[in-house]
PDB file of C-alpha atoms in Angstrom:
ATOM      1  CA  UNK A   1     103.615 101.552 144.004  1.00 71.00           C
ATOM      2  CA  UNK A   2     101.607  99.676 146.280  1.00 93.00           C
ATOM      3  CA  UNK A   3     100.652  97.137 144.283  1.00 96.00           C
ATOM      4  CA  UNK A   4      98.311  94.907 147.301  1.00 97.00           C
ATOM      5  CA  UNK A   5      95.842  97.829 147.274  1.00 98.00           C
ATOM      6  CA  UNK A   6      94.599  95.894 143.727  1.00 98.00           C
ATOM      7  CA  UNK A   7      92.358  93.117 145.387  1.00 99.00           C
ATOM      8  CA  UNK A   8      93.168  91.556 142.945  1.00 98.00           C
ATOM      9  CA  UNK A   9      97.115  91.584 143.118  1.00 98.00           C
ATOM     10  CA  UNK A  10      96.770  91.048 146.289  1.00 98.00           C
ATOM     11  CA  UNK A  11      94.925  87.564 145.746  1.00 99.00           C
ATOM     12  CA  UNK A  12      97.751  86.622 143.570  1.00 98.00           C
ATOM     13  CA  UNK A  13     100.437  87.474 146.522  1.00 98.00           C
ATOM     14  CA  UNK A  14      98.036  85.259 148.608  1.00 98.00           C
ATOM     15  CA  UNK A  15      98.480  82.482 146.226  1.00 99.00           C
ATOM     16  CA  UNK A  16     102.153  82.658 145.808  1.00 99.00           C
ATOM     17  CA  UNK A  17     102.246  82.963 149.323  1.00 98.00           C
ATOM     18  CA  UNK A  18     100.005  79.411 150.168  1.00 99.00           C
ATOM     19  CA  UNK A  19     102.142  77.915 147.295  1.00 99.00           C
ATOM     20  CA  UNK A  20     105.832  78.248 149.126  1.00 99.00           C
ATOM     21  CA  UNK A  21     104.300  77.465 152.475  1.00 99.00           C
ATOM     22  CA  UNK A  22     102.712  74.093 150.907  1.00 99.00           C
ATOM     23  CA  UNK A  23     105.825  73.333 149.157  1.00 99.00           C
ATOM     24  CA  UNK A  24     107.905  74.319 152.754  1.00 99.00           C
ATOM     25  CA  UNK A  25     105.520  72.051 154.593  1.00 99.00           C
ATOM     26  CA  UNK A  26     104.097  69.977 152.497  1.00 99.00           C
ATOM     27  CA  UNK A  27     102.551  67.426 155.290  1.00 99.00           C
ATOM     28  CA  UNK A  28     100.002  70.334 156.197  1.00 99.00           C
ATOM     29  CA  UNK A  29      99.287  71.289 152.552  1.00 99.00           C
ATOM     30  CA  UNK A  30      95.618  70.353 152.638  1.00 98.00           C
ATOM     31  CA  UNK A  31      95.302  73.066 155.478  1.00 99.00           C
ATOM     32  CA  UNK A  32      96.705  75.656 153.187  1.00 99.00           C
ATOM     33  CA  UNK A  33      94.673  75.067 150.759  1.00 98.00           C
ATOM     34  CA  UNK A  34      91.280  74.964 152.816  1.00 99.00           C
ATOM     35  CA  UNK A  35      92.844  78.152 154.471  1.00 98.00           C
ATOM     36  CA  UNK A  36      93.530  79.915 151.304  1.00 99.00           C
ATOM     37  CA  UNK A  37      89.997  79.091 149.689  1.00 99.00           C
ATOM     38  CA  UNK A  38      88.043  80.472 152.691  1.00 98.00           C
ATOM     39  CA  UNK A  39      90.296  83.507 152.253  1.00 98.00           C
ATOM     40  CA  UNK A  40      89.914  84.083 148.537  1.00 98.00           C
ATOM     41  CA  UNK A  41      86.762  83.800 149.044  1.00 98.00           C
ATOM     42  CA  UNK A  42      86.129  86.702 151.593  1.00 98.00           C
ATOM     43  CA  UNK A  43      88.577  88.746 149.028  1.00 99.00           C
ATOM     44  CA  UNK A  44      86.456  88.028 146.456  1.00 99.00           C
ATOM     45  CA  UNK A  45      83.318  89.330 148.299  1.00 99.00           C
ATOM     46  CA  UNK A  46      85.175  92.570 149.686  1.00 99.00           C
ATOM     47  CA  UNK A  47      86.325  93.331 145.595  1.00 99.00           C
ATOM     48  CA  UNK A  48      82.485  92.323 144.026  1.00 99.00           C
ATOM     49  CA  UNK A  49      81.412  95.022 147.044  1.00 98.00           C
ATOM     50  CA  UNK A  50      83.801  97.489 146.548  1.00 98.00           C
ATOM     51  CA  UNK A  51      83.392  97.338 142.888  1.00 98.00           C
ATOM     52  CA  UNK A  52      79.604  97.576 143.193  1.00 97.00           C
ATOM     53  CA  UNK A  53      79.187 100.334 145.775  1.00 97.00           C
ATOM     54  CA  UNK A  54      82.126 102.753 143.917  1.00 97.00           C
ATOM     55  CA  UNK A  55      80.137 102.277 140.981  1.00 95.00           C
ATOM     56  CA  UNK A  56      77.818 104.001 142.321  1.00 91.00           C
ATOM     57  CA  UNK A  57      79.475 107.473 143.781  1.00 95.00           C
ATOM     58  CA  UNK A  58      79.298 110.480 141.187  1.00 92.00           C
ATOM     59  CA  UNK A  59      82.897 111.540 141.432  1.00 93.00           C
ATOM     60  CA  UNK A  60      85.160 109.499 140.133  1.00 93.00           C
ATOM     61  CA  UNK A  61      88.932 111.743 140.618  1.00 93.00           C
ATOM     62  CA  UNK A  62      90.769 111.885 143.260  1.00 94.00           C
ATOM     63  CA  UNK A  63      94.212 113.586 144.327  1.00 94.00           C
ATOM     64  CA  UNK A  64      96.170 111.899 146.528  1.00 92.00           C
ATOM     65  CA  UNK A  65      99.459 113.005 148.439  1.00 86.00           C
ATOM     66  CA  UNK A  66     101.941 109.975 147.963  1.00 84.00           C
ATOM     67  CA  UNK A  67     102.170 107.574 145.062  1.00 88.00           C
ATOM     68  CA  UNK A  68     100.263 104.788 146.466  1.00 92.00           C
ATOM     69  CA  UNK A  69      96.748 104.373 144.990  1.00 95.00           C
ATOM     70  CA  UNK A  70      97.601 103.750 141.190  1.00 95.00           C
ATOM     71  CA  UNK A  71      96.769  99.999 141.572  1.00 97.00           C
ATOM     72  CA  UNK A  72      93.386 100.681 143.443  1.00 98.00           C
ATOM     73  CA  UNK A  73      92.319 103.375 141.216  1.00 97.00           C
ATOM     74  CA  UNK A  74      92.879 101.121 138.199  1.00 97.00           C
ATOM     75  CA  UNK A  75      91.298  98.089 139.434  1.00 97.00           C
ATOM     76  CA  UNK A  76      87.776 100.599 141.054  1.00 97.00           C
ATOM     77  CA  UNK A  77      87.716 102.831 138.056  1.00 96.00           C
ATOM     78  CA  UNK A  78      88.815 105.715 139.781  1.00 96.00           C
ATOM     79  CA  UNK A  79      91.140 108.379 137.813  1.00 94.00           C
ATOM     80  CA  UNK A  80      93.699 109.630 139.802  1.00 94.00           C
ATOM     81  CA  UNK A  81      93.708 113.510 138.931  1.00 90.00           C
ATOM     82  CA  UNK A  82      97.184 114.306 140.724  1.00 88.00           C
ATOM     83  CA  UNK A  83      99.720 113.088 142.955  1.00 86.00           C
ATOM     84  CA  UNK A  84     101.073 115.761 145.164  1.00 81.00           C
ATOM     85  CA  UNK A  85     104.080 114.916 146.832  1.00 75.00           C
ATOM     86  CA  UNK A  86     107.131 116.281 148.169  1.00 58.00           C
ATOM     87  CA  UNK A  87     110.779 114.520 147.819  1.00 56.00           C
ATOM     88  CA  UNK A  88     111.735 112.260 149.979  1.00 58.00           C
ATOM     89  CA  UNK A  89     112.300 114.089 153.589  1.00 61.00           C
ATOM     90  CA  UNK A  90     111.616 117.221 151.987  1.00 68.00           C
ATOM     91  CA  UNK A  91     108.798 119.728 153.431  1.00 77.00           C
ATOM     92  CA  UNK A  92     106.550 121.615 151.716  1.00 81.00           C
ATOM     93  CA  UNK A  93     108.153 125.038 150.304  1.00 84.00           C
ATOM     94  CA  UNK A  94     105.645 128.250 149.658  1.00 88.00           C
ATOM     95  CA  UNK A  95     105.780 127.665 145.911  1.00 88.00           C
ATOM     96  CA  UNK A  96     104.665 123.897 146.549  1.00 85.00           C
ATOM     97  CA  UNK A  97     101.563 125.096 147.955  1.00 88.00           C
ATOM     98  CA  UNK A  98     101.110 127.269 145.783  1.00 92.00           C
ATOM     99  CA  UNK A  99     101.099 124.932 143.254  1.00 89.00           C
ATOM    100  CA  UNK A 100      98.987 122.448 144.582  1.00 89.00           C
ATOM    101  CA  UNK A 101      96.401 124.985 145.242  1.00 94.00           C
ATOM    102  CA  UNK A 102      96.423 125.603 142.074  1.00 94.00           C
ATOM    103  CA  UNK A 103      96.110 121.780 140.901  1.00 91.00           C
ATOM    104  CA  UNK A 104      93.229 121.491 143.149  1.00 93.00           C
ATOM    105  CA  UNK A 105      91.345 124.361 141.563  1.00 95.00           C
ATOM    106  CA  UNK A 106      91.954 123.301 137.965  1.00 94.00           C
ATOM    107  CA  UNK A 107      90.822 119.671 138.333  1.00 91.00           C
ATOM    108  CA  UNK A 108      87.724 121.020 140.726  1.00 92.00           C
ATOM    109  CA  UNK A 109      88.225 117.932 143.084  1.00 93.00           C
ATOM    110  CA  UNK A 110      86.615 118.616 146.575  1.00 92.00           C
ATOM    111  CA  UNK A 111      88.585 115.745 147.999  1.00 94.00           C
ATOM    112  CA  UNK A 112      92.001 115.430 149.059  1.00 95.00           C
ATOM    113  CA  UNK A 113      93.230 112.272 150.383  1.00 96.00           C
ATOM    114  CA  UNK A 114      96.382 112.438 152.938  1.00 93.00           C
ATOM    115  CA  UNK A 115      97.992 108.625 154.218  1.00 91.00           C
ATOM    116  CA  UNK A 116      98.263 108.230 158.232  1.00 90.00           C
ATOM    117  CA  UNK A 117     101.295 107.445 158.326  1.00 86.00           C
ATOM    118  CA  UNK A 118     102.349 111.038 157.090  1.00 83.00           C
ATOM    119  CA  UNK A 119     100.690 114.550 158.516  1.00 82.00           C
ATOM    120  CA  UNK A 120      98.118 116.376 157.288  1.00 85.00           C
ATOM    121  CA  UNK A 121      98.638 119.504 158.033  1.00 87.00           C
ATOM    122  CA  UNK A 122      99.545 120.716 154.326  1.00 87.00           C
ATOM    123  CA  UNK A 123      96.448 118.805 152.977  1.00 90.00           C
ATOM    124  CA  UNK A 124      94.414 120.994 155.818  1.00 93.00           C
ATOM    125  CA  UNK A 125      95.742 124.052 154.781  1.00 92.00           C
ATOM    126  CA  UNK A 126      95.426 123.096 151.052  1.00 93.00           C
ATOM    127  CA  UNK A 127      91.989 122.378 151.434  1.00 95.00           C
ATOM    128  CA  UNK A 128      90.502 125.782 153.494  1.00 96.00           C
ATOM    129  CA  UNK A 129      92.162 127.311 150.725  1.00 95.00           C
ATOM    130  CA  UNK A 130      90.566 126.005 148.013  1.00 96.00           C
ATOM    131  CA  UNK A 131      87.329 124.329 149.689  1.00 96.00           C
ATOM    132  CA  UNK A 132      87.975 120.677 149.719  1.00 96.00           C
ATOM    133  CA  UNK A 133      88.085 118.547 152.601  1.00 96.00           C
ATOM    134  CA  UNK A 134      90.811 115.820 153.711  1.00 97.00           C
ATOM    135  CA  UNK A 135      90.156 112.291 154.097  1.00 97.00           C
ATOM    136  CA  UNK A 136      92.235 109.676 155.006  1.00 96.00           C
ATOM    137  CA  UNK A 137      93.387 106.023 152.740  1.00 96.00           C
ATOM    138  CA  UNK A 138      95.342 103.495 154.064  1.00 95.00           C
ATOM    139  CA  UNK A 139      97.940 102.316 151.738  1.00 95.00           C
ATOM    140  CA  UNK A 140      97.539  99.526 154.353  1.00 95.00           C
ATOM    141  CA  UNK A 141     101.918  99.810 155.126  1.00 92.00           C
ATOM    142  CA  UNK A 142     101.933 100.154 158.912  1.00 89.00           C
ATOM    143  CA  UNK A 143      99.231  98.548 161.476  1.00 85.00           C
ATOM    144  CA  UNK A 144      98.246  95.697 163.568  1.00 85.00           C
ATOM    145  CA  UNK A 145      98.996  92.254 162.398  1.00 87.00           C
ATOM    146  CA  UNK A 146      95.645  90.672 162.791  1.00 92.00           C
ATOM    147  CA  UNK A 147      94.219  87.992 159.960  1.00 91.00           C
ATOM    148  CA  UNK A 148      91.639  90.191 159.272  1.00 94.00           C
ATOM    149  CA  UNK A 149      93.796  93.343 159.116  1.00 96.00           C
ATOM    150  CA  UNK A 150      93.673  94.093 155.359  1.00 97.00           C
ATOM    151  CA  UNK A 151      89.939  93.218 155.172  1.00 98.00           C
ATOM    152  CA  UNK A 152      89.180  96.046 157.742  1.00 97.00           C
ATOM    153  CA  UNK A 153      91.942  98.488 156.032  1.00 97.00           C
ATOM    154  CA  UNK A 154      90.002  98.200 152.604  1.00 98.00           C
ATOM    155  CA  UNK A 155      86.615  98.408 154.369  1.00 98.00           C
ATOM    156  CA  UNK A 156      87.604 101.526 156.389  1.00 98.00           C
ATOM    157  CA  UNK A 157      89.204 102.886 152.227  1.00 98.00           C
ATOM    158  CA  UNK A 158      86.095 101.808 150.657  1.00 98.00           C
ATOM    159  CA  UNK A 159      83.611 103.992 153.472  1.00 98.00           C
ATOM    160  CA  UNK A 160      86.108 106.853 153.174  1.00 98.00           C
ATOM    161  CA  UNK A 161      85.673 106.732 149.560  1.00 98.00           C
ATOM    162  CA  UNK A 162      82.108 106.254 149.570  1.00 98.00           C
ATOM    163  CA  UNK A 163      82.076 109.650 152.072  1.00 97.00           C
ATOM    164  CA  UNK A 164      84.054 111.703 150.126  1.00 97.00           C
ATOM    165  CA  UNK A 165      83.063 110.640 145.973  1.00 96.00           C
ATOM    166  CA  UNK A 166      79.211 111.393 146.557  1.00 90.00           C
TER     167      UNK A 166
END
């Protein structure tokens, strides 16, 4: 589980993270700790606005195709209605399909949510066949290493979400 898509985990891996470098170096320990203030604090604003605008969408289930959104869903009140997923290097088979066309239809989402790191081209399929449409999250596992790089993955989640829940 990917347990830094919780804003709030990840604040805590933030912490710890300030914490060992201050304790490695402690002559610029001040620095960390001005550094990891001014970062908290954007965190904080990113979870007050994701929690505020999800709020506000009038689905709340989602199925996802990998096991990596159990810690989001919990901490934006989202209920994660199934996990499709094949085994590890394993493709789809008929009967897979089949059965996830049928999970779709019984839970009545309209929103399937593929990762990029993996195609979409089962999701695609699964969703002219039973209506839905495929967005993409960002378990936020591969991409550029930039300071504000899991700011804009959660902002990018949180208009994808906003797109597809209304």
């Amino acid at each position: 589980p990917h347990v830094w898509l919780s804003v709030s985990n990840y604040m805590i891996y933030v912490k710890n993270i300030t914490a060992g470098l201050m304790a490695a170096d402690p002559a610029n320990a001040k620095l960390y700790e001005k550094n990891l203030a001014q970062y908290t604090g954007r965190l904080k604003a990113l979870q007050s606005k994701m929690h505020e605008q999800l709020q506000g969408t009038k689905e709340r289930r989602i199925i996802t195709f990998h096991e990596a959104f159990p810690y989001f869903a919990r901490e934006f009140g989202l209920e994660i209605a199934a996990v499709i997923t094949q085994g590890t290097g394993r493709e789809f088979s008929p009967e897979d399909i089949v059965r996830i066309i049928d999970i779709v239809l019984k839970t009545g989402c309209k929103a399937l949510f593929a990762e990029p790191q993996y195609s979409s081209a089962v999701a695609e399929a699964i969703a002219r066949e039973t209506g839905s449409k495929v967005y993409t999250l960002d378990p936020i596992v591969t991409g550029e290493y930039r300071k504000d790089a899991y700011e804009a993955a959660m902002e990018k989640n949180l208009a994808t979400l906003l797109e597809a829940l209304q």
